[in-house]
CSV table of C-alpha atoms in Angstrom, one decimal:
chain,number,residue,atom,x,y,z
A,23,MET,CA,35.1,-108.9,3.4
A,24,SER,CA,37.2,-107.3,6.1
A,25,ARG,CA,36.8,-103.6,7.1
A,26,THR,CA,40.3,-102.8,5.6
A,27,GLN,CA,39.4,-104.4,2.3
A,28,ASP,CA,36.0,-102.6,2.2
A,29,PHE,CA,37.8,-99.3,2.9
A,30,LEU,CA,40.4,-99.9,0.1
A,31,ARG,CA,37.6,-100.9,-2.3
A,32,ARG,CA,35.7,-97.7,-1.4
A,33,ILE,CA,38.6,-95.3,-2.2
A,34,LEU,CA,40.0,-97.3,-5.1
A,35,PRO,CA,38.3,-95.2,-7.9
A,36,GLN,CA,39.6,-92.0,-6.4
A,37,VAL,CA,43.1,-93.3,-5.9
A,38,VAL,CA,43.2,-94.5,-9.5
A,39,THR,CA,41.9,-91.2,-10.8
A,40,LEU,CA,44.5,-89.3,-8.8
A,41,ALA,CA,47.2,-91.5,-10.1
A,42,VAL,CA,46.1,-91.0,-13.7
A,43,VAL,CA,45.9,-87.2,-13.3
A,44,LEU,CA,49.4,-87.1,-11.7
A,45,GLY,CA,50.7,-89.4,-14.5
A,46,LEU,CA,49.4,-87.2,-17.2
A,47,ILE,CA,51.0,-84.1,-15.6
A,48,ALA,CA,54.3,-86.0,-15.3
A,49,ALA,CA,54.2,-86.8,-19.0
A,50,VAL,CA,53.9,-83.2,-19.8
A,51,TYR,CA,56.2,-81.8,-17.1
A,52,PRO,CA,59.1,-84.4,-16.6
A,53,GLY,CA,60.4,-83.0,-13.3
A,54,PHE,CA,57.0,-83.1,-11.7
A,55,PHE,CA,57.8,-85.8,-9.1
A,56,ASP,CA,61.2,-84.2,-8.0
A,57,ILE,CA,61.2,-83.3,-4.3
A,58,SER,CA,64.0,-81.5,-2.6
A,59,MET,CA,64.8,-80.3,0.9
A,60,ALA,CA,65.8,-76.6,1.6
A,61,ASN,CA,65.9,-74.6,4.8
A,62,GLY,CA,64.3,-77.5,6.7
A,63,ARG,CA,61.3,-77.8,4.4
A,64,LEU,CA,60.3,-80.0,1.5
A,65,TYR,CA,59.8,-78.4,-1.9
A,66,GLY,CA,58.4,-79.8,-5.2
A,67,SER,CA,55.3,-79.8,-7.3
A,68,VAL,CA,53.7,-82.7,-5.4
A,69,ILE,CA,54.4,-80.9,-2.1
A,70,ASP,CA,52.9,-77.7,-3.6
A,71,ILE,CA,49.7,-79.7,-4.5
A,72,LEU,CA,49.4,-80.9,-0.9
A,73,ASN,CA,50.1,-77.4,0.4
A,74,ARG,CA,47.8,-75.4,-1.9
A,75,GLY,CA,45.1,-78.0,-1.5
A,76,ALA,CA,44.9,-77.5,2.3
A,77,PRO,CA,42.0,-75.1,2.4
A,78,VAL,CA,39.8,-77.2,0.1
A,79,ALA,CA,40.7,-80.4,2.0
A,80,LEU,CA,39.7,-78.8,5.3
A,81,LEU,CA,36.5,-77.5,3.8
A,82,ALA,CA,35.8,-80.9,2.3
A,83,ILE,CA,36.0,-82.6,5.8
A,84,GLY,CA,33.1,-80.4,7.1
A,85,MET,CA,31.2,-80.5,3.8
A,86,THR,CA,31.3,-84.3,3.8
A,87,LEU,CA,29.6,-84.5,7.2
A,88,VAL,CA,27.0,-81.9,6.2
A,89,ILE,CA,26.1,-83.5,2.9
A,90,ALA,CA,25.9,-86.9,4.7
A,91,THR,CA,23.0,-85.5,6.7
A,92,ARG,CA,21.3,-84.5,3.4
A,93,GLY,CA,22.4,-80.8,3.8
A,94,ILE,CA,24.8,-78.5,2.1
A,95,ASP,CA,26.9,-75.5,3.3
A,96,LEU,CA,27.4,-72.7,0.7
A,97,SER,CA,28.8,-70.3,3.3
A,98,VAL,CA,32.2,-71.9,4.0
A,99,GLY,CA,34.0,-69.5,1.7
A,100,ALA,CA,32.5,-66.5,3.5
A,101,ILE,CA,33.3,-68.1,6.9
A,102,MET,CA,36.9,-68.3,5.7
A,103,ALA,CA,36.9,-64.6,5.0
A,104,ILE,CA,35.3,-63.8,8.4
A,105,CYS,CA,37.7,-65.9,10.4
A,106,GLY,CA,40.7,-64.6,8.5
A,107,ALA,CA,39.5,-61.1,9.2
A,108,VAL,CA,39.0,-61.8,12.9
A,109,VAL,CA,42.5,-63.3,13.4
A,110,ALA,CA,44.2,-60.5,11.5
A,111,ALA,CA,42.2,-57.8,13.4
A,112,ALA,CA,43.0,-59.5,16.7
A,113,ILE,CA,46.7,-59.7,16.0
A,114,THR,CA,47.0,-56.1,14.7
A,115,SER,CA,45.0,-55.0,17.8
A,116,GLY,CA,47.7,-56.5,20.1
A,117,PHE,CA,46.2,-59.8,21.1
A,118,GLY,CA,48.4,-62.8,21.6
A,119,LEU,CA,48.5,-65.7,19.2
A,120,ALA,CA,46.3,-68.0,21.3
A,121,PRO,CA,43.5,-65.5,22.0
A,122,ALA,CA,43.5,-64.5,18.3
A,123,LEU,CA,43.2,-68.1,17.2
A,124,GLY,CA,40.5,-68.7,19.8
A,125,LEU,CA,38.5,-65.7,18.6
A,126,ALA,CA,38.8,-66.8,14.9
A,127,LEU,CA,37.7,-70.4,15.6
A,128,ALA,CA,34.9,-69.2,17.9
A,129,ALA,CA,33.7,-67.1,15.0
A,130,GLY,CA,33.7,-70.2,12.8
A,131,LEU,CA,31.7,-72.2,15.4
A,132,ALA,CA,29.2,-69.3,15.7
A,133,CYS,CA,28.7,-69.2,12.0
A,134,GLY,CA,28.1,-73.0,11.9
A,135,LEU,CA,25.7,-72.7,14.9
A,136,TRP,CA,23.7,-70.0,13.0
A,137,ASN,CA,23.4,-72.2,9.9
A,138,GLY,CA,22.4,-75.3,12.0
A,139,LEU,CA,19.8,-73.4,13.9
A,140,LEU,CA,18.2,-72.1,10.7
A,141,VAL,CA,18.0,-75.6,9.3
A,142,VAL,CA,16.8,-77.3,12.5
A,143,LEU,CA,14.6,-74.8,14.4
A,144,PHE,CA,13.1,-73.0,11.4
A,145,ASP,CA,13.2,-75.9,9.0
A,146,ILE,CA,14.7,-73.8,6.3
A,147,GLN,CA,16.3,-75.7,3.4
A,148,PRO,CA,20.0,-75.9,3.9
A,149,ILE,CA,20.9,-74.4,0.5
A,150,VAL,CA,18.8,-71.3,1.4
A,151,ALA,CA,19.9,-71.1,5.0
A,152,THR,CA,23.6,-71.2,4.2
A,153,LEU,CA,23.1,-68.9,1.2
A,154,ILE,CA,22.1,-66.1,3.6
A,155,LEU,CA,25.5,-66.2,5.3
A,156,MET,CA,27.3,-66.7,2.0
A,157,VAL,CA,25.9,-63.3,0.9
A,158,ALA,CA,26.3,-61.5,4.2
A,159,GLY,CA,29.6,-63.1,5.3
A,160,ARG,CA,31.9,-60.9,3.2
A,161,GLY,CA,30.1,-57.8,4.4
A,162,ILE,CA,30.7,-59.0,8.0
A,163,ALA,CA,34.4,-59.5,7.2
A,164,GLN,CA,34.7,-56.1,5.6
A,165,LEU,CA,33.1,-54.6,8.8
A,166,VAL,CA,35.8,-56.4,10.9
A,167,THR,CA,38.6,-55.1,8.7
A,168,GLU,CA,36.9,-51.7,8.2
A,169,GLY,CA,37.1,-52.2,4.4
A,170,ALA,CA,40.9,-52.4,4.3
A,171,ILE,CA,43.4,-55.3,3.8
A,172,LEU,CA,44.9,-55.9,7.2
A,173,THR,CA,48.5,-57.1,7.1
A,174,PHE,CA,50.6,-58.4,9.9
A,175,THR,CA,54.1,-59.6,10.7
A,176,HIS,CA,53.5,-61.9,13.6
A,177,GLU,CA,55.9,-64.9,13.2
A,178,GLY,CA,53.7,-67.3,15.1
A,179,LEU,CA,50.7,-66.7,12.9
A,180,ILE,CA,52.8,-66.7,9.7
A,181,PHE,CA,54.2,-70.1,10.7
A,182,LEU,CA,50.7,-71.6,10.3
A,183,GLY,CA,50.6,-70.6,6.6
A,184,SER,CA,54.2,-71.0,5.5
A,185,GLY,CA,56.1,-72.8,8.2
A,186,ALA,CA,57.1,-76.5,8.4
A,187,ILE,CA,56.9,-79.3,10.9
A,188,PHE,CA,59.7,-81.9,10.5
A,189,GLY,CA,60.0,-80.7,6.9
A,190,VAL,CA,56.3,-81.0,6.1
A,191,PRO,CA,54.6,-77.7,5.4
A,192,THR,CA,52.4,-76.7,8.3
A,193,PRO,CA,49.1,-76.5,6.3
A,194,VAL,CA,49.7,-80.1,5.1
A,195,ALA,CA,50.3,-81.3,8.6
A,196,ILE,CA,47.1,-79.5,9.8
A,197,TRP,CA,44.7,-81.0,7.2
A,198,LEU,CA,46.2,-84.5,7.5
A,199,ALA,CA,45.8,-84.3,11.3
A,200,ALA,CA,42.2,-82.9,11.0
A,201,GLY,CA,41.3,-85.6,8.4
A,202,ALA,CA,42.8,-88.4,10.6
A,203,LEU,CA,41.1,-87.2,13.7
A,204,THR,CA,37.7,-86.9,12.0
A,205,LEU,CA,38.1,-90.3,10.4
A,206,LEU,CA,38.9,-91.8,13.7
A,207,VAL,CA,35.9,-90.2,15.5
A,208,VAL,CA,33.3,-91.1,12.9
A,209,ARG,CA,34.5,-94.7,12.2
A,210,ARG,CA,35.6,-95.8,15.7
A,211,THR,CA,32.5,-94.5,17.4
A,212,ALA,CA,28.8,-94.7,16.6
A,213,LEU,CA,28.8,-91.1,15.4
A,214,GLY,CA,29.3,-92.0,11.7
A,215,MET,CA,26.5,-94.5,11.8
A,216,LEU,CA,24.2,-91.9,13.4
A,217,ILE,CA,25.1,-89.3,10.8
A,218,GLU,CA,24.3,-91.8,8.0
A,219,ALA,CA,21.0,-92.7,9.7
A,220,VAL,CA,19.9,-89.1,9.9
A,221,GLY,CA,21.0,-88.5,6.3
A,222,ILE,CA,19.0,-91.5,5.0
A,223,ASN,CA,15.8,-90.7,6.9
A,224,ARG,CA,15.8,-88.0,9.5
A,225,ARG,CA,12.3,-88.8,10.8
A,226,ALA,CA,13.1,-92.5,11.1
A,227,GLY,CA,16.3,-91.7,12.9
A,228,ALA,CA,14.5,-89.4,15.4
A,229,LEU,CA,11.9,-92.1,16.0
A,230,ALA,CA,14.7,-94.5,16.7
A,231,GLY,CA,16.0,-92.3,19.4
A,232,VAL,CA,18.7,-90.4,17.5
A,233,GLY,CA,19.0,-86.7,18.5
A,234,ALA,CA,18.7,-85.6,14.9
A,235,GLY,CA,18.4,-81.9,15.6
A,236,ALA,CA,21.4,-81.7,17.9
A,237,LEU,CA,23.4,-83.9,15.5
A,238,ILE,CA,22.7,-81.7,12.5
A,239,VAL,CA,23.6,-78.5,14.4
A,240,ALA,CA,26.8,-80.1,15.6
A,241,VAL,CA,27.7,-81.1,12.0
A,242,TYR,CA,27.2,-77.5,10.8
A,243,MET,CA,29.4,-76.3,13.7
A,244,VAL,CA,32.1,-78.7,12.6
A,245,SER,CA,31.8,-77.4,9.1
A,246,GLY,CA,32.2,-73.8,10.4
A,247,LEU,CA,35.2,-74.8,12.5
A,248,CYS,CA,36.9,-76.4,9.5
A,249,ALA,CA,36.2,-73.3,7.5
A,250,GLY,CA,37.7,-71.2,10.3
A,251,VAL,CA,40.9,-73.2,10.3
A,252,ALA,CA,41.1,-72.9,6.5
A,253,GLY,CA,40.5,-69.1,6.8
A,254,VAL,CA,43.4,-68.7,9.4
A,255,ILE,CA,45.7,-70.7,7.1
A,256,ALA,CA,44.8,-68.6,4.1
A,257,ALA,CA,45.3,-65.3,6.0
A,258,ALA,CA,48.6,-66.6,7.4
A,259,ASP,CA,49.8,-67.6,4.0
A,260,ILE,CA,49.4,-64.2,2.5
A,261,ARG,CA,50.2,-62.4,5.8
A,262,GLY,CA,47.0,-60.4,5.6
A,263,ALA,CA,43.2,-60.6,5.5
A,264,ASP,CA,41.5,-59.9,2.2
A,265,ALA,CA,37.7,-59.9,2.9
A,266,ASN,CA,36.8,-59.8,-0.8
A,267,ASN,CA,39.0,-62.6,-2.1
A,268,ALA,CA,39.7,-65.0,0.8
A,269,GLY,CA,37.9,-68.3,0.1
A,270,LEU,CA,36.2,-67.0,-3.0
A,271,TRP,CA,34.3,-69.8,-4.8
A,272,LEU,CA,36.1,-72.4,-2.6
A,273,GLU,CA,32.7,-73.7,-1.5
A,274,LEU,CA,32.2,-75.1,-5.0
A,275,ASP,CA,35.5,-76.8,-5.0
A,276,ALA,CA,34.7,-78.3,-1.6
A,277,ILE,CA,31.3,-79.6,-2.9
A,278,LEU,CA,33.1,-81.0,-6.0
A,279,ALA,CA,35.7,-82.8,-3.8
A,280,VAL,CA,32.9,-84.4,-1.8
A,281,VAL,CA,31.0,-85.5,-5.0
A,282,ILE,CA,34.2,-86.9,-6.6
A,283,GLY,CA,34.7,-88.7,-3.3
A,284,GLY,CA,31.5,-90.6,-4.0
A,285,THR,CA,29.3,-89.1,-1.3
A,286,SER,CA,25.7,-88.7,-2.5
A,287,LEU,CA,24.1,-85.3,-2.3
A,288,LEU,CA,21.0,-87.2,-1.1
A,289,GLY,CA,22.7,-88.0,2.1
A,290,GLY,CA,23.6,-91.4,3.7
A,291,ARG,CA,26.9,-93.2,3.3
A,292,PHE,CA,30.0,-91.0,3.2
A,293,SER,CA,33.8,-91.3,3.2
A,294,ILE,CA,36.2,-88.7,4.6
A,295,ALA,CA,39.2,-90.2,3.0
A,296,ALA,CA,37.7,-90.3,-0.4
A,297,SER,CA,36.7,-86.6,-0.1
A,298,LEU,CA,40.2,-85.7,0.9
A,299,ILE,CA,41.5,-87.5,-2.2
A,300,GLY,CA,38.9,-85.7,-4.2
A,301,ALA,CA,40.3,-82.4,-2.9
A,302,MET,CA,43.8,-83.4,-4.1
A,303,ILE,CA,42.4,-84.4,-7.5
A,304,ILE,CA,41.0,-80.9,-7.9
A,305,GLN,CA,44.2,-79.3,-6.8
A,306,SER,CA,46.2,-81.6,-9.1
A,307,VAL,CA,44.1,-80.5,-12.0
A,308,ASN,CA,44.6,-76.9,-11.2
A,309,THR,CA,48.4,-77.4,-10.9
A,310,GLY,CA,48.6,-79.5,-14.0
A,311,ILE,CA,46.8,-76.9,-16.1
A,312,LEU,CA,49.2,-74.2,-14.9
A,313,LEU,CA,52.3,-76.4,-15.6
A,314,SER,CA,51.2,-77.5,-19.0
A,315,GLY,CA,51.0,-73.9,-20.2
A,316,PHE,CA,47.4,-73.8,-21.2
A,317,PRO,CA,45.9,-70.3,-21.4
A,318,PRO,CA,44.0,-69.3,-18.2
A,319,GLU,CA,40.8,-69.1,-20.2
A,320,PHE,CA,40.9,-73.0,-20.6
A,321,ASN,CA,41.3,-73.6,-16.9
A,322,LEU,CA,37.7,-73.9,-15.9
A,323,ILE,CA,36.7,-75.7,-19.1
A,324,ILE,CA,39.3,-78.4,-18.8
A,325,LYS,CA,38.6,-78.7,-15.1
A,326,ALA,CA,34.9,-79.2,-15.7
A,327,ALA,CA,35.5,-81.8,-18.5
A,328,ILE,CA,37.8,-83.9,-16.2
A,329,ILE,CA,35.3,-83.7,-13.4
A,330,ILE,CA,32.5,-84.8,-15.7
A,331,ALA,CA,34.6,-87.7,-16.9
A,332,ILE,CA,35.2,-88.8,-13.2
A,333,LEU,CA,31.5,-88.5,-12.3
A,334,VAL,CA,30.5,-90.5,-15.4
A,335,LEU,CA,33.0,-93.3,-14.5
A,336,GLN,CA,31.5,-93.4,-11.0
A,337,SER,CA,27.9,-93.3,-12.0
A,338,PRO,CA,25.8,-96.2,-10.7
A,339,ARG,CA,24.4,-96.9,-14.2
A,340,LEU,CA,27.8,-97.3,-15.7
A,341,ARG,CA,29.3,-99.3,-12.8
A,342,GLY,CA,26.2,-101.5,-12.7
A,343,GLY,CA,26.5,-102.5,-16.4
A,344,PRO,CA,23.7,-102.5,-19.0
A,345,ARG,CA,20.2,-103.3,-18.0
A,346,LEU,CA,17.7,-105.5,-19.8
A,347,ARG,CA,14.9,-103.5,-21.4
A,348,ARG,CA,11.4,-104.5,-22.5
A,349,SER,CA,10.3,-104.3,-26.0
A,350,GLY,CA,8.6,-100.9,-25.2
A,351,GLY,CA,12.0,-99.4,-24.2
A,352,ARG,CA,11.4,-98.9,-20.5
A,353,ALA,CA,13.8,-100.4,-18.0
A,354,SER,CA,12.5,-103.1,-15.8
A,355,PRO,CA,13.3,-102.0,-12.2
A,356,ARG,CA,12.4,-105.3,-10.5
A,357,LYS,CA,11.6,-108.8,-11.5
A,358,GLN,CA,7.8,-109.5,-11.5
A,359,ALA,CA,6.3,-112.9,-10.7
A,360,PRO,CA,4.0,-114.5,-13.4
A,361,ARG,CA,0.4,-113.7,-13.0
A,362,ASP,CA,-0.7,-117.3,-12.9
A,363,GLN,CA,1.8,-118.0,-10.1
A,364,ALA,CA,0.3,-117.7,-6.6
A,365,PRO,CA,2.2,-115.7,-4.0
A,366,ALA,CA,4.4,-117.8,-1.8
A,367,GLU,CA,2.9,-116.6,1.4
A,368,LYS,CA,-0.7,-117.5,0.4
A,369,LYS,CA,-2.0,-120.5,2.4
A,370,GLU,CA,-3.9,-123.3,0.7
A,371,ARG,CA,-7.4,-124.0,2.1
A,372,VAL,CA,-8.0,-127.4,3.6
A,373,PRO,CA,-11.7,-128.6,3.6
A,374,SER,CA,-12.8,-129.4,7.1
């Protein structure tokens, strides 16, 4: 099987699920697939899904790499708030666009470095290490904004949230470019294989010569960088920095997107493309619930039910088919040789 066929087979369940979700929305809302051009920008419900799903898609890129190393990053939502606060504070303080973006992305990298060092140097479990910044991050963002919602009118920064490049909304172009670049780096170099090796067995990877510690720190820094870009887009979209609500609970959507994409929480094999499709599935469900007119109280319930259905369809037990069971009811994990049959490697004695 060629590499292209293996890639298509890998993302086929996510593509089919996304098509089914979009088809159900179109059945309820007939004009769902209508796309129009106005003021040099594409408009439509499908474009809105791609645009509104940009923060989760960016978070899912970094989260996929972290989970592939058998870790998890609960702080990405808080990092979004920090980076949004930093870029807004820099712009309102008179900095130019490039220095403001540089400060925000540096803050994201610093947050990722903090998480990675806690995991590698102090051997703290990733869920606990990142929970610290998840709790403290919004307090840091409020210190940056001095407890206020900072607003700005800088056209260059606003372009990142609501502008368009050749008719495509800028956030869509950014997450597509980030996903393509990451996919190219991890699949056209040995980096992806090294990440999978560390995720499967960190100690074995280190004994084989892989710099496991440095690799894990770098992965958390990439996650922080992706969260920083998502925070800048979120702040640019609303033309202000809201430390309390920016990126709130988006870390859970990012984890769900990665899980829907088929990446195991136990580390190992991963797929950036499948995680991005998973992010679009989540955003499609959100948009579909709003368009269908369901009360907001049903939003999370319907979303959870659809996600459970997707995960059940992807479960190894269902995809592997029914297993034979013994009369006692326990599954037989492996086929055992008869007791009266000698092992194949046992040598027969020859009398001298």
